[in-house]
XYZ file of C-alpha atoms in Angstrom:
436
model
C 46.268 44.160 -48.793
C 44.265 43.092 -51.618
C 40.556 43.928 -52.438
C 39.602 39.882 -52.313
C 41.377 39.541 -48.994
C 39.741 42.656 -47.661
C 36.402 41.450 -48.785
C 36.944 38.154 -47.230
C 37.841 40.007 -43.973
C 34.657 41.752 -44.103
C 32.612 38.673 -45.008
C 34.219 36.762 -42.089
C 33.565 39.788 -39.423
C 29.888 39.842 -40.574
C 29.245 35.825 -40.078
C 31.069 36.331 -36.694
C 28.826 39.221 -35.661
C 25.726 37.294 -36.941
C 26.668 34.391 -34.931
C 27.185 36.369 -31.879
C 23.630 38.081 -32.233
C 21.905 34.685 -32.392
C 23.747 33.510 -29.356
C 22.591 36.437 -27.567
C 19.100 36.630 -28.510
C 16.694 36.206 -25.739
C 13.168 35.088 -26.361
C 10.530 37.270 -24.699
C 8.805 34.124 -23.334
C 10.060 31.796 -20.338
C 7.416 29.269 -20.717
C 4.185 27.761 -22.738
C 0.718 28.000 -20.815
C -2.750 26.717 -21.617
C -5.800 26.519 -19.597
C -7.033 23.853 -17.075
C -10.521 23.031 -16.511
C -12.499 21.045 -13.869
C -14.962 18.466 -14.864
C -17.385 16.682 -12.492
C -19.899 15.123 -15.279
C -17.726 11.759 -15.190
C -17.510 9.007 -12.994
C -15.195 11.175 -10.726
C -13.950 14.636 -10.793
C -11.519 15.119 -13.343
C -8.969 17.836 -15.213
C -8.423 18.573 -18.326
C -5.775 21.151 -20.521
C -6.808 22.843 -23.634
C -4.588 22.867 -26.759
C -4.583 23.674 -30.236
C -4.677 20.747 -32.643
C -5.055 21.751 -36.221
C -5.384 24.542 -38.324
C -8.701 24.803 -40.080
C -10.224 27.664 -42.141
C -7.621 30.145 -41.018
C -8.309 29.477 -37.083
C -7.068 26.599 -34.805
C -9.601 23.968 -33.706
C -9.078 23.352 -29.746
C -9.522 20.075 -27.931
C -9.283 19.088 -24.039
C -7.321 16.481 -22.797
C -7.277 14.439 -19.644
C -4.381 15.475 -17.650
C -2.240 12.226 -16.656
C 1.165 12.143 -14.863
C 1.353 8.233 -15.446
C 0.770 7.886 -19.092
C 3.529 7.011 -21.385
C 2.233 8.720 -24.364
C -0.663 11.104 -25.374
C -3.567 9.388 -27.102
C -6.902 10.805 -28.369
C -9.717 11.153 -30.869
C -8.438 11.109 -34.229
C -8.012 8.963 -37.646
C -4.972 8.405 -39.821
C -4.389 9.180 -43.247
C -1.214 8.149 -45.378
C -1.452 10.829 -47.821
C -3.548 14.124 -46.709
C -4.699 16.571 -49.142
C -7.283 19.270 -48.515
C -10.746 17.998 -48.442
C -9.490 14.392 -47.658
C -10.260 14.786 -44.038
C -13.846 14.351 -42.933
C -15.578 17.483 -41.167
C -15.016 18.019 -37.553
C -12.321 15.292 -37.535
C -8.772 15.318 -36.763
C -6.626 13.577 -39.250
C -2.932 12.836 -38.539
C -0.359 10.651 -40.340
C 0.279 7.098 -39.010
C 3.581 5.559 -37.589
C 4.363 2.434 -39.842
C 5.046 -0.673 -37.938
C 8.507 -0.667 -39.509
C 9.715 2.611 -37.884
C 11.923 2.384 -34.441
C 9.266 4.623 -32.736
C 6.557 1.599 -33.031
C 8.962 -1.137 -31.667
C 10.180 1.181 -28.680
C 6.888 2.391 -27.722
C 5.505 -1.018 -27.647
C 8.453 -2.718 -25.494
C 9.458 0.030 -23.238
C 7.152 2.827 -23.020
C 3.532 1.366 -23.188
C 1.181 0.978 -20.512
C 1.926 -1.755 -18.175
C -1.666 -3.509 -17.552
C -2.302 -7.214 -17.178
C -5.609 -6.744 -19.171
C -3.910 -5.537 -22.311
C -3.706 -8.463 -25.063
C -0.534 -8.617 -27.190
C -0.474 -6.172 -30.114
C 0.218 -7.153 -33.564
C 1.023 -5.672 -36.952
C -2.358 -6.984 -39.072
C -3.817 -3.356 -38.814
C -3.690 -1.522 -42.239
C -4.964 1.848 -43.644
C -7.553 0.876 -46.184
C -6.798 1.329 -49.885
C -3.149 1.604 -48.964
C -1.697 -1.997 -47.664
C 0.702 -0.021 -45.425
C 1.092 -1.568 -41.843
C -0.016 0.723 -38.788
C 1.301 0.694 -35.358
C -1.161 -0.607 -33.186
C -0.470 0.186 -29.194
C -2.423 -0.454 -26.128
C -4.141 2.371 -23.884
C -5.606 2.346 -20.656
C -8.604 4.104 -19.937
C -7.907 6.107 -16.755
C -11.433 6.466 -15.805
C -12.553 2.630 -16.239
C -9.087 1.003 -16.184
C -10.164 -0.920 -19.478
C -7.436 -1.646 -21.945
C -8.117 -0.582 -25.738
C -5.895 -0.127 -28.873
C -4.980 3.084 -30.609
C -2.397 3.482 -33.693
C 0.716 5.507 -33.202
C 0.785 8.415 -35.055
C 2.642 11.877 -35.885
C 0.943 14.577 -34.559
C 0.974 18.275 -33.740
C -0.093 20.622 -30.969
C 0.110 24.189 -30.731
C 0.253 26.399 -27.481
C 0.415 29.900 -26.550
C 3.703 31.450 -25.193
C 3.895 33.205 -21.769
C 6.485 35.077 -19.654
C 4.515 34.032 -16.514
C 2.210 36.784 -16.143
C 1.055 37.314 -19.736
C -0.265 35.162 -22.327
C 1.468 36.094 -25.830
C -0.244 36.147 -29.144
C 2.974 34.187 -30.110
C 2.739 30.545 -30.678
C 4.749 27.455 -30.070
C 4.270 24.068 -31.724
C 4.905 20.613 -30.174
C 5.433 17.402 -32.629
C 4.595 14.271 -30.293
C 4.411 10.861 -31.588
C 0.697 10.389 -30.028
C -2.016 7.845 -31.028
C -5.474 7.923 -32.377
C -8.365 5.960 -30.898
C -11.877 5.428 -31.875
C -14.374 8.128 -30.683
C -15.659 5.241 -28.700
C -13.015 5.064 -26.282
C -13.906 8.442 -24.728
C -17.956 7.782 -23.808
C -16.628 7.356 -20.210
C -15.028 11.128 -20.518
C -16.325 14.038 -19.394
C -18.185 16.124 -21.935
C -15.937 17.689 -24.430
C -12.792 15.702 -23.465
C -11.592 13.715 -26.401
C -7.894 12.474 -25.144
C -5.437 11.877 -22.584
C -2.597 14.139 -22.055
C 0.776 12.426 -20.935
C 2.796 14.709 -18.636
C 4.730 11.746 -17.053
C 8.830 11.333 -17.482
C 8.389 9.140 -20.512
C 10.247 10.138 -23.696
C 6.881 10.027 -25.560
C 5.005 12.381 -22.851
C 4.455 15.762 -24.106
C 7.547 17.268 -21.855
C 9.914 15.241 -24.109
C 8.680 17.102 -27.352
C 9.494 20.754 -25.698
C 12.798 22.022 -26.418
C 15.051 25.030 -25.392
C 14.602 27.557 -24.536
C 11.892 26.099 -22.151
C 13.322 24.603 -18.996
C 11.984 20.975 -18.191
C 9.682 22.385 -15.191
C 5.996 21.631 -15.345
C 3.799 23.856 -13.208
C 0.305 22.894 -12.367
C -2.555 24.774 -10.616
C -5.950 23.061 -10.403
C -8.833 25.079 -10.142
C -11.589 24.280 -7.501
C -14.423 25.642 -9.564
C -15.898 24.983 -12.624
C -16.476 28.545 -13.689
C -12.880 29.705 -13.885
C -9.683 27.588 -15.539
C -6.691 26.976 -13.750
C -3.214 26.801 -15.504
C -0.626 24.610 -16.762
C 2.782 26.198 -17.553
C 5.878 24.357 -19.073
C 9.028 26.133 -18.718
C 11.052 28.389 -16.249
C 9.170 31.077 -13.892
C 8.110 33.524 -13.116
C 4.521 32.456 -12.354
C 2.369 35.263 -11.314
C -1.446 35.038 -10.274
C -3.736 38.229 -9.666
C -4.328 40.119 -7.757
C -0.826 39.848 -6.850
C 0.692 39.899 -10.155
C 3.993 41.427 -8.658
C 4.572 38.534 -6.530
C 6.386 35.405 -7.962
C 4.507 32.122 -6.584
C 7.724 30.646 -6.560
C 8.362 32.571 -3.394
C 5.536 30.553 -1.986
C 7.049 27.160 -2.696
C 8.582 24.559 -0.447
C 10.769 21.581 -2.228
C 10.864 17.835 -2.111
C 13.071 15.598 -3.956
C 11.036 13.454 -6.641
C 11.677 9.575 -6.258
C 12.065 7.150 -9.119
C 9.438 4.010 -9.042
C 10.618 1.067 -10.973
C 7.724 0.242 -13.562
C 6.255 3.743 -13.816
C 6.696 7.048 -15.381
C 4.885 8.775 -12.676
C 6.006 10.988 -10.041
C 6.479 9.831 -6.359
C 7.727 12.030 -3.140
C 8.593 10.442 0.374
C 6.349 11.098 3.044
C 7.711 10.145 6.562
C 4.756 11.031 8.785
C 1.281 12.518 8.751
C 1.051 15.043 11.606
C -2.430 16.063 12.870
C -2.417 18.744 15.789
C 1.338 18.147 16.813
C 0.642 14.209 16.942
C 2.171 12.425 14.597
C 1.007 9.332 12.497
C 4.346 7.362 11.686
C 4.529 5.828 8.213
C 6.472 2.700 7.770
C 10.175 3.386 6.136
C 9.771 1.850 2.911
C 6.301 3.566 2.028
C 6.296 5.646 -1.156
C 3.564 8.412 -2.126
C 2.338 8.801 -5.525
C 1.019 12.026 -6.902
C -1.858 11.776 -9.121
C -4.203 13.705 -11.375
C -6.620 11.010 -12.118
C -7.529 9.740 -8.510
C -9.995 12.431 -6.946
C -9.048 11.895 -3.174
C -5.902 10.762 -1.309
C -6.022 6.985 -0.674
C -4.301 5.500 2.242
C -3.535 2.006 2.734
C -5.693 0.727 5.504
C -3.102 0.642 8.453
C -2.295 4.217 7.749
C -5.840 5.316 6.901
C -7.042 3.941 10.264
C -4.341 5.644 12.120
C -5.312 8.970 10.482
C -8.983 8.424 11.235
C -8.475 7.786 14.646
C -6.224 10.979 15.263
C -8.725 13.092 13.316
C -11.562 11.876 15.506
C -9.928 13.056 18.509
C -9.047 16.405 17.258
C -12.676 16.924 15.796
C -14.721 15.619 18.923
C -16.646 19.026 19.149
C -17.863 18.639 15.290
C -21.321 16.721 15.399
C -20.932 13.521 13.353
C -23.043 12.442 10.137
C -23.762 9.387 8.762
C -20.961 8.197 6.382
C -21.348 8.922 2.459
C -19.439 6.522 0.260
C -16.311 6.637 -0.555
C -15.834 8.188 2.717
C -16.305 6.919 6.146
C -15.964 9.807 8.295
C -18.346 12.782 7.918
C -19.599 15.783 9.776
C -23.127 17.756 10.148
C -22.920 21.335 8.746
C -26.365 21.877 10.013
C -27.477 23.655 13.278
C -31.322 23.599 13.902
C -31.712 23.539 10.180
C -29.087 26.233 9.459
C -25.959 25.468 7.486
C -22.880 26.153 9.214
C -19.222 25.980 8.065
C -16.579 23.882 9.869
C -12.644 24.286 10.455
C -10.607 21.319 11.144
C -6.826 21.424 12.101
C -4.365 21.218 9.057
C -3.145 17.671 8.137
C 0.651 17.943 7.441
C 2.522 15.551 5.361
C 6.002 15.636 6.718
C 8.302 15.047 3.609
C 11.888 14.120 3.016
C 14.479 16.989 4.548
C 12.039 18.263 6.975
C 9.604 20.223 4.803
C 5.837 19.791 5.304
C 2.807 20.049 3.134
C -0.176 21.486 5.023
C -3.481 20.133 3.997
C -6.026 22.780 4.890
C -9.560 22.509 5.396
C -10.675 23.566 2.105
C -8.455 20.359 0.828
C -9.426 17.936 3.309
C -13.144 18.369 4.175
C -15.548 17.821 0.913
C -18.830 19.269 1.289
C -21.332 16.281 0.030
C -24.572 18.293 0.629
C -25.663 21.578 2.766
C -25.978 18.953 6.120
C -22.835 16.955 5.399
C -19.272 17.140 4.857
C -16.654 14.321 4.886
C -12.765 14.103 5.516
C -11.950 13.553 1.707
C -9.313 10.598 2.370
C -10.157 7.151 1.301
C -9.490 3.615 2.703
C -7.288 1.896 0.063
C -7.671 -1.413 1.731
C -4.827 -3.599 3.317
C -2.594 -4.331 0.359
C -2.671 -0.650 -1.319
C 0.068 -0.058 -3.631
C 1.363 2.646 -3.274
C 0.527 3.132 0.178
C -0.436 6.583 -0.522
C -1.616 8.486 -3.461
C -2.395 11.955 -3.298
C -5.235 12.703 -5.415
C -6.671 15.959 -7.170
C -8.648 17.264 -4.256
C -5.783 17.798 -2.015
C -4.187 19.600 -5.375
C -6.965 22.140 -5.708
C -6.071 25.764 -5.328
C -2.226 24.678 -4.748
C 0.635 25.751 -6.946
C 2.807 22.621 -7.759
C 5.897 22.186 -9.690
C 7.483 19.065 -10.957
C 11.270 20.213 -11.636
C 12.564 17.534 -13.863
C 15.779 19.831 -14.477
C 16.620 19.162 -10.793
C 14.214 15.952 -10.071
C 12.131 18.194 -7.102
C 8.636 18.609 -6.338
C 7.463 21.923 -5.292
C 4.144 22.717 -3.602
C 2.595 25.974 -2.133
C 0.155 24.687 0.317
C -3.484 26.259 0.041
C -3.247 29.680 -2.303
C -6.316 30.718 -0.628
C -4.256 31.466 2.654
C -2.132 33.919 0.238
C -5.472 35.803 -0.909
C -5.434 34.078 -4.637
C -6.251 31.007 -6.067
C -5.337 28.575 -9.300
C -8.404 30.474 -11.236
C -6.421 33.711 -10.976
C -3.961 33.538 -13.790
C -4.347 36.279 -16.430
C -5.273 34.734 -19.777
C -5.908 37.982 -21.817
C -3.719 37.861 -24.800
C -1.122 40.271 -25.365
C 1.342 41.100 -27.981
C 5.123 40.059 -27.318
C 7.342 42.668 -26.034
């Protein structure tokens, strides 16, 4: 065999082995991770996720974004620059590159993946960046706190998060490059302090999950904290998921699953609640009722007919608890004071019976809201006679529950209260460690 042929064979063997090595490479992380904070300084309790937005002076800047399961795309406080260069961006400002009105993303977002709100006016291409003359891409956005419509400019963005194996947070980073939108700072005046954006976690192809690729699985794990003092956690990717003090236990072992249901005209997440059971007695739910999962509504809202039936049943099983004057927005409240001494109350679980026979148990900590030292209320709200969807499960019912939106299998996983498992959403270990 001639030397050139031998050389070719050796070279092909080297290439083959290198491809095998690449194919066999398994990254040390199974997910990406970010802390979740609770806020009570706005019109209603809200939750934000913290991500890294830009690299300045050898360090990443961090920003907090409201978690929104419905939003079609991310939008936040930033400004656009056609030609960024060192020093061109004002101090304490995030600058990004604009999407032109002539690019396909502009038409796609406007026509198919935009906010559907009758209060939003039509958008046009008149907007330009000063001194450049190129058209930008205005898009409508809806404030999740006020419900008011505004405008933002579509951009090319960059977000960075830490990687994780579900138990540890690694120093290794993961970058995502979504088409987000820049809104003026005034758009966030109603937001909690230090929150300057909306993080879309919906099924839209312009929400954050659409920009997180292999090896990450399309699975959102969310654990909302009940306290302001310690964060909860957002993980995207496959498990395991571990919480202290039982770091050897995979939280997935606590989960039950039910199918996610698509709802026309929405990018949010829905499930099928077939009945609401309180101490073995069932409140039947009309057959075509759908249930929405929300991270922007603070309390579970029920259509009036369902709400009234739940309240009647709840009154019967809590007859021994002294009533108290209702406190808006709640209509059923209890006294938590006996002869001037504060006492705790315990009520029966409220079970959401779901498709395929699973049940999501709402325990006292997620059904009774402490208002003052003397008053606590049933944390369910009357949505009115024409409320649509008929059931919206809000964040108070999510607190210290580990939930999973499995977009791979179109299922929703839920743990019920982690407090019964001697842990909580504030028990994820965020201590940074090097990748193995």
